[in-house]
Coordinates of C-alpha atoms in Angstrom, one line a residue:
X1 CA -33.6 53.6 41.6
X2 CA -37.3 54.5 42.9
X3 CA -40.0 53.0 44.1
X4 CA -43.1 52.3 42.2
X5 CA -47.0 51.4 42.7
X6 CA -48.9 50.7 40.5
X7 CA -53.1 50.7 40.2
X8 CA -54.6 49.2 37.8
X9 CA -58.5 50.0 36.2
X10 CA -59.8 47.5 33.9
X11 CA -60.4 43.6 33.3
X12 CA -57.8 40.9 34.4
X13 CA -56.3 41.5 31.0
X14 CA -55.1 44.9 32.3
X15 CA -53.8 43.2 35.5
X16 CA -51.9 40.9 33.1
X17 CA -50.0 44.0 31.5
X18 CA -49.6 46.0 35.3
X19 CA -47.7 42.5 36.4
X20 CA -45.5 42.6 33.0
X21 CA -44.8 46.2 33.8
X22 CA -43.9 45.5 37.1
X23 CA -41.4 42.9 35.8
X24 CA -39.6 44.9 33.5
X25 CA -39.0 47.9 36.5
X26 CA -38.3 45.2 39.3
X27 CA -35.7 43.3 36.7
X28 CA -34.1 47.2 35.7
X29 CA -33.7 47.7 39.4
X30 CA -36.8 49.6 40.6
X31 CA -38.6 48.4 44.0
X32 CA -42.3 47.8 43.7
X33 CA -44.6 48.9 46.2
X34 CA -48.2 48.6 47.5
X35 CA -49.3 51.7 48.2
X36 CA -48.9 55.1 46.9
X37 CA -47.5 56.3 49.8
X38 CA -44.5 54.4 49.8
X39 CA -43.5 55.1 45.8
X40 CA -41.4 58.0 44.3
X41 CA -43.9 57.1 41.2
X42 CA -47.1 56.1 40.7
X43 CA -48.2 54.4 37.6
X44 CA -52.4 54.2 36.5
X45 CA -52.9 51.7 33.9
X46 CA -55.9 52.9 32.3
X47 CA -59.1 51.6 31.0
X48 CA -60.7 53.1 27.7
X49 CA -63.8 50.4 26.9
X50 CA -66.4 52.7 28.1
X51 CA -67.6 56.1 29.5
X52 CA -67.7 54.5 32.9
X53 CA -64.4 53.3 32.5
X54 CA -63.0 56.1 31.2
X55 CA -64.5 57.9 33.9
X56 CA -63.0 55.4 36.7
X57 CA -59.8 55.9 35.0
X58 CA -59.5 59.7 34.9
X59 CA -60.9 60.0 38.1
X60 CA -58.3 57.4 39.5
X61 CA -55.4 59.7 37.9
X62 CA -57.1 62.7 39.7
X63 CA -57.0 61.3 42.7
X64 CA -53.0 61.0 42.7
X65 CA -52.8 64.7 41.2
X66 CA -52.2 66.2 44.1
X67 CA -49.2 63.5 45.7
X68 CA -47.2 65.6 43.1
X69 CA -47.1 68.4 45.4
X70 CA -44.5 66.0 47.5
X71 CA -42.2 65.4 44.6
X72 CA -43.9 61.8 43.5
X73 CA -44.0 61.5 39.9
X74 CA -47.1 60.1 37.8
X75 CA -47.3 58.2 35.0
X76 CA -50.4 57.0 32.7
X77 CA -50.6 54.0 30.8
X78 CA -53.2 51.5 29.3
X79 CA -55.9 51.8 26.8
X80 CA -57.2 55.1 27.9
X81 CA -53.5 56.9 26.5
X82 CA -53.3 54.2 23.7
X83 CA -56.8 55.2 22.5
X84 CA -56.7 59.2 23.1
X85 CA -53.2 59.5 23.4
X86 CA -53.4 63.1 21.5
X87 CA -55.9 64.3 23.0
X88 CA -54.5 63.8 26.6
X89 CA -50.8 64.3 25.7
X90 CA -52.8 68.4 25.9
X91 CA -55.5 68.0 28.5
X92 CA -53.9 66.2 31.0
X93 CA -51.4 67.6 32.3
X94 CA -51.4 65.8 35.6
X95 CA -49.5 63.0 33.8
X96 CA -45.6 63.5 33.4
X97 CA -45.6 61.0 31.0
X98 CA -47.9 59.3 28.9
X99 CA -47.2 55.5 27.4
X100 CA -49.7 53.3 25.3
X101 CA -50.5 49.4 25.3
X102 CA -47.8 48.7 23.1
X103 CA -44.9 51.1 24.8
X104 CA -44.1 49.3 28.7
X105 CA -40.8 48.3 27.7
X106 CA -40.2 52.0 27.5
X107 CA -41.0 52.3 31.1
X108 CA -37.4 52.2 33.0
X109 CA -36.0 54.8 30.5
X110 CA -39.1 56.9 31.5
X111 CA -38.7 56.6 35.0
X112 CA -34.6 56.9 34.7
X113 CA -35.3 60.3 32.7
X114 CA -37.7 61.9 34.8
X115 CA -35.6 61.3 37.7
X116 CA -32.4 63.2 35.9
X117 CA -34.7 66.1 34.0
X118 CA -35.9 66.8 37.2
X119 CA -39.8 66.4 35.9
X120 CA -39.6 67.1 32.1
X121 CA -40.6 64.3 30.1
X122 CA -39.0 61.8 28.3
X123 CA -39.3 61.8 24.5
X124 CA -42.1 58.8 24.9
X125 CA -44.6 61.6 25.7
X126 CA -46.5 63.6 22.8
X127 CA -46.5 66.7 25.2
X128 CA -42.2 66.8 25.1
X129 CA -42.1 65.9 21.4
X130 CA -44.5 68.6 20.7
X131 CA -42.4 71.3 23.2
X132 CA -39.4 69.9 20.8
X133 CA -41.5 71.1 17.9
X134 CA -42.5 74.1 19.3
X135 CA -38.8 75.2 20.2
X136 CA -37.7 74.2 16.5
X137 CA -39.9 76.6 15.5
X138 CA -39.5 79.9 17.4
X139 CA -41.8 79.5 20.7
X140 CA -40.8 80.0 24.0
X141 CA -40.7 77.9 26.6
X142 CA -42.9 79.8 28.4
X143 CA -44.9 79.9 25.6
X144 CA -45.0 76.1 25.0
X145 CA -45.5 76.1 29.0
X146 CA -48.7 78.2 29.0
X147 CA -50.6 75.9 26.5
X148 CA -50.1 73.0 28.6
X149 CA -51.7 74.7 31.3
X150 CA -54.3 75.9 29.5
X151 CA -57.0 72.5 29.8
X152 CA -58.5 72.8 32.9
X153 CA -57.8 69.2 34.1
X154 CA -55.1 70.6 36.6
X155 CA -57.6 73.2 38.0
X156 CA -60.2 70.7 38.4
X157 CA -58.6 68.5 41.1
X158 CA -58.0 72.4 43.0
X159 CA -61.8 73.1 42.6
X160 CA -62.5 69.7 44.1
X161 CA -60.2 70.6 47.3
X162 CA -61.5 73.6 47.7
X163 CA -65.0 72.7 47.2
X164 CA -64.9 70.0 49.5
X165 CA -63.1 72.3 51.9
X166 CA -66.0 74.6 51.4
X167 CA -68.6 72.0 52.3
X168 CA -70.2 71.8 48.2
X169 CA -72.1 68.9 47.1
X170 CA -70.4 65.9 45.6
X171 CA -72.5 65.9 42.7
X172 CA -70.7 69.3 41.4
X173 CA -67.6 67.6 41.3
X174 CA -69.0 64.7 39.5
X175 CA -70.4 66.8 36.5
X176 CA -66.8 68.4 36.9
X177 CA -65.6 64.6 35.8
X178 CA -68.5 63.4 33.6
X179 CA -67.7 67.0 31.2
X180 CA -63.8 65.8 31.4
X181 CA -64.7 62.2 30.2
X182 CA -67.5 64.1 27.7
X183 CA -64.2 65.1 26.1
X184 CA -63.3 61.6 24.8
X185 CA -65.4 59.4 22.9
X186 CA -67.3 56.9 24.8
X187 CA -66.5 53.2 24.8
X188 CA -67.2 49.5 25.9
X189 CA -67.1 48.4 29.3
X190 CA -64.6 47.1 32.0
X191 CA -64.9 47.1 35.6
X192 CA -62.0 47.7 37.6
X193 CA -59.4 44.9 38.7
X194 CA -57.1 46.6 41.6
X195 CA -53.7 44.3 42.3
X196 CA -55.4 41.8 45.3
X197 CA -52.9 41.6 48.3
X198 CA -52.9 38.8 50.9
X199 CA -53.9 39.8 54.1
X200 CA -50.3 39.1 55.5
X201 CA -46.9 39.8 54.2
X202 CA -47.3 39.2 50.7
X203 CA -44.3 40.5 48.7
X204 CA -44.4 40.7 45.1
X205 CA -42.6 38.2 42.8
X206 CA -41.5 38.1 39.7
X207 CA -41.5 34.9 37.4
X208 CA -40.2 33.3 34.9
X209 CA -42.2 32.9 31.9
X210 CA -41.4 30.4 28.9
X211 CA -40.6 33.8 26.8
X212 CA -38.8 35.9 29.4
X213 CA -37.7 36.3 33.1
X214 CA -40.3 35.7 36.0
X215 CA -38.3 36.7 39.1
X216 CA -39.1 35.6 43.0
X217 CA -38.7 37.8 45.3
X218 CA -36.8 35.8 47.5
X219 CA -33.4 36.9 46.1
X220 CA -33.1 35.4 42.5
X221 CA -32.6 37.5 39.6
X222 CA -34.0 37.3 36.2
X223 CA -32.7 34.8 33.5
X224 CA -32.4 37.1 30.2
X225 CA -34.2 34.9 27.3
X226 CA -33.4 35.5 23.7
X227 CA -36.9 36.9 22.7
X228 CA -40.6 36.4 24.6
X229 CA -43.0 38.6 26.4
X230 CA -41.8 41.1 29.0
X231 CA -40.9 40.0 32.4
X232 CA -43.7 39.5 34.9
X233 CA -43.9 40.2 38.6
X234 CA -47.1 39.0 40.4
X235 CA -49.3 41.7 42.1
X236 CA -51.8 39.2 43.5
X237 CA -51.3 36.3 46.4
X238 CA -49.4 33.3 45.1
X239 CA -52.6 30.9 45.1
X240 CA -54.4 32.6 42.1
X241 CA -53.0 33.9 38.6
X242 CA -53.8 35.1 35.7
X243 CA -52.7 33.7 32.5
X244 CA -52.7 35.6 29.0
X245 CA -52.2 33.0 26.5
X246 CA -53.0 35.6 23.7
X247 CA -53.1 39.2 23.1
X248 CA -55.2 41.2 20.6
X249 CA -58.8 40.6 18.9
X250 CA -59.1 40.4 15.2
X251 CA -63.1 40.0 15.1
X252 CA -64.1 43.5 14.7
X253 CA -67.8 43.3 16.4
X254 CA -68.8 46.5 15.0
X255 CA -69.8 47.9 19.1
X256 CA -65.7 47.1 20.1
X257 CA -62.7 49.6 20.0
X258 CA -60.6 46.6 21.1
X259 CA -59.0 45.6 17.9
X260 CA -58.0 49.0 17.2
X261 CA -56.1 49.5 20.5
X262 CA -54.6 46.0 21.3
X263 CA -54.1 45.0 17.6
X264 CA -55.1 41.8 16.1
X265 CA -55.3 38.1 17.5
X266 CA -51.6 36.8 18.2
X267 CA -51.1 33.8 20.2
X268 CA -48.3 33.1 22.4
X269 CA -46.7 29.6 21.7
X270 CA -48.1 26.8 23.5
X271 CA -44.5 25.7 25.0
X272 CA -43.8 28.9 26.3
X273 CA -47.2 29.3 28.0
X274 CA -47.5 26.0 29.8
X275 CA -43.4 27.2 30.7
X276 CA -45.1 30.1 32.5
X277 CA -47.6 28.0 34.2
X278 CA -45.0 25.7 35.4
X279 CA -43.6 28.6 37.5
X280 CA -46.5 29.8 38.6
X281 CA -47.2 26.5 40.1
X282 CA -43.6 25.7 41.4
X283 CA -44.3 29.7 43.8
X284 CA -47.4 28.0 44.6
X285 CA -50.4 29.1 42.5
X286 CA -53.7 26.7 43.1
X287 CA -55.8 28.6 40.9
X288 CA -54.6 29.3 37.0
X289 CA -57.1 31.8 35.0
X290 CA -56.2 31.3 31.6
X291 CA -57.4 34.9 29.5
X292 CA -57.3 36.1 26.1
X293 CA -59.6 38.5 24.3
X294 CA -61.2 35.6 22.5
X295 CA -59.6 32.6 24.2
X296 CA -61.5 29.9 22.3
X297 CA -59.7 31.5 18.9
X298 CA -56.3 30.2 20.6
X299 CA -53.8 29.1 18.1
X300 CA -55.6 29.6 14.6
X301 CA -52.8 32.2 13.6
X302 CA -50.0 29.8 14.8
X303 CA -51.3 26.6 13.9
X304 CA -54.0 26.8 11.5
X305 CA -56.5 25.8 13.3
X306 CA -58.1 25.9 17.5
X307 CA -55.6 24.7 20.1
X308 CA -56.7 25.5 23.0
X309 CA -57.9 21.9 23.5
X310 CA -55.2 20.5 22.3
X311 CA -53.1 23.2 25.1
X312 CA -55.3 22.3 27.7
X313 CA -54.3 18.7 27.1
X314 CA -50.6 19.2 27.4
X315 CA -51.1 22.0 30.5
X316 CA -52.7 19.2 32.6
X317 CA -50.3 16.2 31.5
X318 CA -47.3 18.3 32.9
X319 CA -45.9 17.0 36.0
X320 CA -44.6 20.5 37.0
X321 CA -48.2 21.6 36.7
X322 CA -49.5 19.0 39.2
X323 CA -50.0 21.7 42.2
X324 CA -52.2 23.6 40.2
X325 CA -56.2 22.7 41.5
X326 CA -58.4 24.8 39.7
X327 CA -57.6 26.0 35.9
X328 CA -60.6 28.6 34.9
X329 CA -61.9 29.7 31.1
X330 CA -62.1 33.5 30.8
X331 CA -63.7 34.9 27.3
X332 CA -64.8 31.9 25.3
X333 CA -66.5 32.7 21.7
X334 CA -69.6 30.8 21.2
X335 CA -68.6 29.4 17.9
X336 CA -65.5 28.4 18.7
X337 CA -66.9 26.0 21.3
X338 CA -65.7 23.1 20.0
X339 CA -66.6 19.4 20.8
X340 CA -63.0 18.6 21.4
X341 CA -63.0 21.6 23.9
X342 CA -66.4 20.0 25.6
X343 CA -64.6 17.0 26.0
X344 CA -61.1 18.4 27.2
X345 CA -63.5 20.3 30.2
X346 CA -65.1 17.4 30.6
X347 CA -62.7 14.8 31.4
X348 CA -60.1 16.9 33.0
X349 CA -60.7 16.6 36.3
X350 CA -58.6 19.8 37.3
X351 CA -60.3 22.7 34.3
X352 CA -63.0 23.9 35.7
X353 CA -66.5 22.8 34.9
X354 CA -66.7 26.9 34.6
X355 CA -67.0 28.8 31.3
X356 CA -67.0 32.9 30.7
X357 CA -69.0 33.0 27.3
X358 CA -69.9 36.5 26.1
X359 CA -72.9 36.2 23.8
X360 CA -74.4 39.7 23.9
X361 CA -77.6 39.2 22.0
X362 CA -79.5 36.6 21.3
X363 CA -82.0 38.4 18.3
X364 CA -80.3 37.3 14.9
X365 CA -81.0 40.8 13.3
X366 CA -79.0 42.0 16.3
X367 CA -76.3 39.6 16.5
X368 CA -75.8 39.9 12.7
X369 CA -75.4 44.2 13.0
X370 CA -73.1 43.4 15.9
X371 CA -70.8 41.0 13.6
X372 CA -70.9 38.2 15.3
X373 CA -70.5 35.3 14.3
X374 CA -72.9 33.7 16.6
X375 CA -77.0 33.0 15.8
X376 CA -79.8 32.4 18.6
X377 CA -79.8 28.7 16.8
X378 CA -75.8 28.3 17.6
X379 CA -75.8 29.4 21.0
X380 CA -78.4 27.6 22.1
X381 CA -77.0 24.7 20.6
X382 CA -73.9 25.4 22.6
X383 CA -75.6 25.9 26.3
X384 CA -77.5 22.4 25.3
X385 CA -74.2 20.8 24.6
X386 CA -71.9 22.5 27.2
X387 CA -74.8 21.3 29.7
X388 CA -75.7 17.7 28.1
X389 CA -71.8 16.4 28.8
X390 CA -71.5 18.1 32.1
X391 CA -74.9 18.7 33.8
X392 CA -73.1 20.9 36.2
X393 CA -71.5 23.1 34.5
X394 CA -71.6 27.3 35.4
X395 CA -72.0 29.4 32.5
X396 CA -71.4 32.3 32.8
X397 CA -72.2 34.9 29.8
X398 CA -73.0 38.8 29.7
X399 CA -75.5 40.8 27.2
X400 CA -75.7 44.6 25.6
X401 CA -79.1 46.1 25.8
X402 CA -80.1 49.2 23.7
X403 CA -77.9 48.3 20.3
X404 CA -78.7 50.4 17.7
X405 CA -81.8 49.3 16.0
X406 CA -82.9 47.2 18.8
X407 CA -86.8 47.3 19.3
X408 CA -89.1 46.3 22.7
X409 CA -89.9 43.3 20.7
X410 CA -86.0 42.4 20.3
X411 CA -85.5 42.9 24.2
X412 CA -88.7 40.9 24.9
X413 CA -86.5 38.1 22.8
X414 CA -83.5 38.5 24.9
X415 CA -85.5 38.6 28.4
X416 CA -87.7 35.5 27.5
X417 CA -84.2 33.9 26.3
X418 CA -82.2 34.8 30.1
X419 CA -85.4 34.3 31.4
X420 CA -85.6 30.7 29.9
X421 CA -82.1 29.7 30.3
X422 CA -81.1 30.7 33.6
X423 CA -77.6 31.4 34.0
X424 CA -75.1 31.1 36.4
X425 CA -73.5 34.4 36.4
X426 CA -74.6 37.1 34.1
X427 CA -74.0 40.3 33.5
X428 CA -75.4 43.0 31.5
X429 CA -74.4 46.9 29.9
X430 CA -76.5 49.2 28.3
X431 CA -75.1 50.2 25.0
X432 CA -72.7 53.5 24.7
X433 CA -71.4 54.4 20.9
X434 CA -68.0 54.7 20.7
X435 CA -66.2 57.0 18.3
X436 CA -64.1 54.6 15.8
X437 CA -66.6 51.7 15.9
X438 CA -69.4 51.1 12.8
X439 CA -72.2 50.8 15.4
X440 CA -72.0 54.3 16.6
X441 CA -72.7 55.0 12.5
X442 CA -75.8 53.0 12.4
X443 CA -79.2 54.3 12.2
X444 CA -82.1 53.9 14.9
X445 CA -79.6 54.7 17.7
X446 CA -81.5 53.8 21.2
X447 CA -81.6 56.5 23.5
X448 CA -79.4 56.2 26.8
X449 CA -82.6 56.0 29.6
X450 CA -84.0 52.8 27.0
X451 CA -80.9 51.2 26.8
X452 CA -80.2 51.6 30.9
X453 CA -83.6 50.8 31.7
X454 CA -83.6 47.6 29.6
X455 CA -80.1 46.7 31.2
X456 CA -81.7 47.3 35.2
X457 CA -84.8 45.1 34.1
X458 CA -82.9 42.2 33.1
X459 CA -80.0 42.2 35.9
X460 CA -84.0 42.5 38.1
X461 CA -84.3 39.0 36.5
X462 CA -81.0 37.9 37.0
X463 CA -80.9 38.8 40.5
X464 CA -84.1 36.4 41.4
X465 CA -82.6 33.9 39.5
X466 CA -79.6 33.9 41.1
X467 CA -81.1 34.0 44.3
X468 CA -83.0 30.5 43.5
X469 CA -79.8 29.3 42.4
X470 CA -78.1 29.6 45.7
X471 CA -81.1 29.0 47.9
X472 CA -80.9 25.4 46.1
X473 CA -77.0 25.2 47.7
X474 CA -78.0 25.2 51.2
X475 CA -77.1 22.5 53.4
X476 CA -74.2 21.0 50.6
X477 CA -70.9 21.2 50.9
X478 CA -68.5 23.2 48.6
X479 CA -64.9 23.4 47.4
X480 CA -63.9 26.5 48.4
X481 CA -60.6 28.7 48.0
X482 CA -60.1 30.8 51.2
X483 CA -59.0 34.2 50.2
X484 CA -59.1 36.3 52.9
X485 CA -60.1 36.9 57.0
X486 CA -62.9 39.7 57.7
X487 CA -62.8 38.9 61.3
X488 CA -61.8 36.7 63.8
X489 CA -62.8 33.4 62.8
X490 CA -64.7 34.6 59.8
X491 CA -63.2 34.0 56.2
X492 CA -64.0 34.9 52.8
X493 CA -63.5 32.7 50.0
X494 CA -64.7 31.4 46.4
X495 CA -66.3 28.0 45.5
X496 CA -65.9 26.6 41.5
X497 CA -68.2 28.2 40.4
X498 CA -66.7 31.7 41.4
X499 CA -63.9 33.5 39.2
X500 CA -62.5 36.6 40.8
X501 CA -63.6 40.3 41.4
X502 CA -66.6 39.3 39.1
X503 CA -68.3 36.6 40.8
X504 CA -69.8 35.3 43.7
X505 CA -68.2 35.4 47.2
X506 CA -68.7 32.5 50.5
X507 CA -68.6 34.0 54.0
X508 CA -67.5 31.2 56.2
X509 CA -67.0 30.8 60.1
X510 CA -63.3 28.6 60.9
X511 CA -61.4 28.5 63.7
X512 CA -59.9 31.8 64.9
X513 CA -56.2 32.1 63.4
X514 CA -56.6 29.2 61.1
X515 CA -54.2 28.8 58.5
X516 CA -56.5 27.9 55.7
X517 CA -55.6 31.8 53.3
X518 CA -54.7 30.3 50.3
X519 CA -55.7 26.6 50.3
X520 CA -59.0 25.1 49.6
X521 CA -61.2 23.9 51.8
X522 CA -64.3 22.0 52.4
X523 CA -67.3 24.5 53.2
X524 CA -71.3 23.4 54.2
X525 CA -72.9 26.2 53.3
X526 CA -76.2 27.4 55.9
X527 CA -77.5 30.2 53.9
X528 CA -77.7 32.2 50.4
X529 CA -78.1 35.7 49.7
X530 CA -78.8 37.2 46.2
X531 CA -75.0 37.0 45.2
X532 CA -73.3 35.4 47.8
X533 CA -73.3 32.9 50.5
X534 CA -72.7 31.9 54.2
X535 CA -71.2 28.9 55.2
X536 CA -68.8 26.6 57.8
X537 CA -66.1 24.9 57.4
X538 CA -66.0 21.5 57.8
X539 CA -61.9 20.3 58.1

């Protein structure tokens, strides 16, 4: 059996999948590791939303190229091979096998056969099946051989060595990269998500889900269940977890590859979801994240119509979910706000008064080109009722500047809009065309510099904003989760209104060697930066 680490690139969605492929190894046998040095294979899950993601995600593999040269094995996964999976099965040659979104159960007959071929690739990759074809039809070996080593994606990582050795600028082996990622189409955005670690010990675990095994990694095996998603074993610390409670998008926003590479919207029964969250709780999880590409769309293909209050009901009833503190909203759809949902967050003490709502426009001629379902009229009426049943609520949204056909009168809109509104947490991306999607069709395409500049001037605006926002924190006291120890007596942690890797952070002072990593705690904070703050605890 070998050991295997795994990184992951991408949004906590591709964390979701890294866990569920870590299950299926650790429940076939396979050890799973934290760093590369320690794995016989290492495993990139990829990211394919946009060039900068792409670019993370090929320079990630890159950077494990050369482990090779001490027998480690490397395998690439994720949206990147799902959405180019041709392409790279001939230009990336780094990879000894390459799987897609929908192939992870294939992993532990990938790993088991390039352990016994000594390297070759199992029949899961494009590259063996077209060798196979190749030798069917007359061509050597060394022919079939050559042509993989034709791309220059195995000499790139060499010129890097030897440029570095050789004292050459960085920026040379960046346009190296950007003309490798140049190669594939470009796509929307997701910022990378690596596996979080406690600071002490932490040991993966793997748990039982409603579906299919979760096993702990204190000695209990997995319970085989008749059908269900794949086993799961936690990357992250026990106190916060992600929870996918659907997979796939089926709204076709005419900027978004998504729908082609994950499939369409299917959501996972609510019995065997909350059966997931009872584990998670039961290991110790304090913190649930509950994700979906469209989370507010949850249940319409099961139940003919939008559950997720009606889940969100039942999660909180259960006793065995009790433990559980904080439950977080990840990717909520504007329209599918409902008022049963504004009540469910309302009167549940324990969900979050915390909502992730994409909106990406708010110009009706834009919104409309974009397909979404949304108008300026709706989302506003949204933010007004979200706010008007819980005044304290932390919205947090992100925008796309430089859509095809949008004007300096359209951005004016949008800035006079953020301007007005003043979010919690936002974020912004200038526009990219992506090969596949209707948008990168359209006429009046906005050139690259517009679109960028229009995305710096509004994260400008965000940046005061969120500046006042914190400035008007100081001197109250916070519920904070503790995450992590900088230095002697100085913590890091999150308050409410925080979700991970994406939000805000509080620096806190606490007694030296306190044993607070995990729990949440009671934090006055004494000062605010742009994004984050400083604070003291006070228990």
């Amino acid at each position: 059996m070998s050991s295997v680490f795994i990184d992951t690139v991408g949004c906590p969605k591709n964390q979701d999948d890294s866990e569920r492929m870590a299950g299926l190894l650790a429940a076939a046998g396979h050890s799973i590791v934290f760093t590369h040095e320690e794995a016989d294979v290492i495993i990139v899950n990829t990211c394919g939303f946009i060039e900068a993601a792409k670019r993370e995600s090929l320079e990630t593999v890159f950077s494990y190229a050369p482990y090779k040269e001490d027998g480690k094995r490397l395998i690439v996964t994720g949206c990147l091979t799902q959405r180019y999976a041709a392409e790279l099965a001939s230009d990336l040659p780094e990879a000894d096998a390459l799987l897609g979104v929908n192939e992870y159960e294939k992993l532990p007959a990938v790993i088991a056969s390039l352990a016994e071929l000594g390297g070759v690739e199992p029949e899961t990759s494009l590259r063996v099946e077209r060798r196979r074809r190749e030798a069917e039809q007359g061509a050597s070996e060394s022919g079939a051989e050559a042509e993989l080593d034709e791309p220059e994606t195995s000499l790139r990582v060499e010129r890097r060595r030897r440029e570095a050795e050789q004292g050459a600028s960085e920026s040379e082996a960046e346009a190296e990269l950007c003309e490798a990622v140049a190669s594939l189409s470009a796509v929307p955005l997701r910022t990378r998500r690596k596996a979080r670690l406690a600071s002490e010990g932490l040991k993966p675990r793997l748990a039982s889900e409603g579906r299919k095994p979760r096993l702990a990694s204190e000695g209990r095996k997995p319970r085989l269940a008749s059908e269900g998603r794949k086993p799961r074993l936690a990357l992250s610390p026990r106190h916060s977890a992600y929870l996918k409670i659907a997979e796939g998008c089926s709204n076709h926003c005419a900027y978004c590859i998504i729908p082609s590479i994950r499939g369409p919207y299917r959501s996972f029964p609510i019995e065997q979801v909350i059966a997931e969250a009872e584990t998670l709780a039961a290991e110790g999880c304090k913190e649930l994240i509950l994700i979906a590409q469209d989370l507010t769309r949850y249940g319409q293909d099961l139940y003919g119509h939008h559950a997720l209050a009606e889940f969100l009901k039942k999660l909180c009833a259960s006793d065995a979910t009790k433990s559980i503190e904080w439950i977080r909203l990840l990717y909520c759809y504007e329209e599918c706000v409902t008022d049963e949902l504004i009540d469910v967050m309302a009167s549940e003490p324990k969900i979050l008064k915390y909502i992730d709502m994409p909106l990406q426009h708010i110009n009706d001629g834009i919104l409309s080109s974009m397909r979404r379902r949304s108008t300026s009229r709706s989302i506003k009426g949204a933010i007004a009722r979200l706010r008007a049943a819980m005044p304290d609520i932390v919205i947090r949204t992100t925008f796309i500047t430089g859509l095809p056909g949008e004007t300096e009168q359209m951005f004016e809109e949008l800035y006079a809009f953020i301007e007005g509104t003043r979010f919690d947490r936002l974020g912004v991306f200038a526009y990219s065309p992506e090969e596949g999607t209707d948008a990168a069709l359209m006429p009046d395409q906005v050139d690259a510099e517009t679109a960028e500049a229009r995305r710096d001037a509004l994260m400008q605006l965000q940046q005061s904003i969120s500046l006042e926002n914190n400035e008007r924190l100081i001197g109250s006291v916070q519920d904070v989760l503790a995450e992590g120890s900088v230095d002697e007596g100085v913590y890091t942690g999150r308050t409410r209104a925080d979700a991970p890797e994406i939000d805000d952070e509080i620096i806190f002072s606490a007694p030296a060697e306190s044993d607070i990593i995990g729990r949440i705690v009671k934090v006055r904070v004494t000062d605010a930066m742009d994004y984050d703050l400083i604070g003291e605890i006070i228990e």
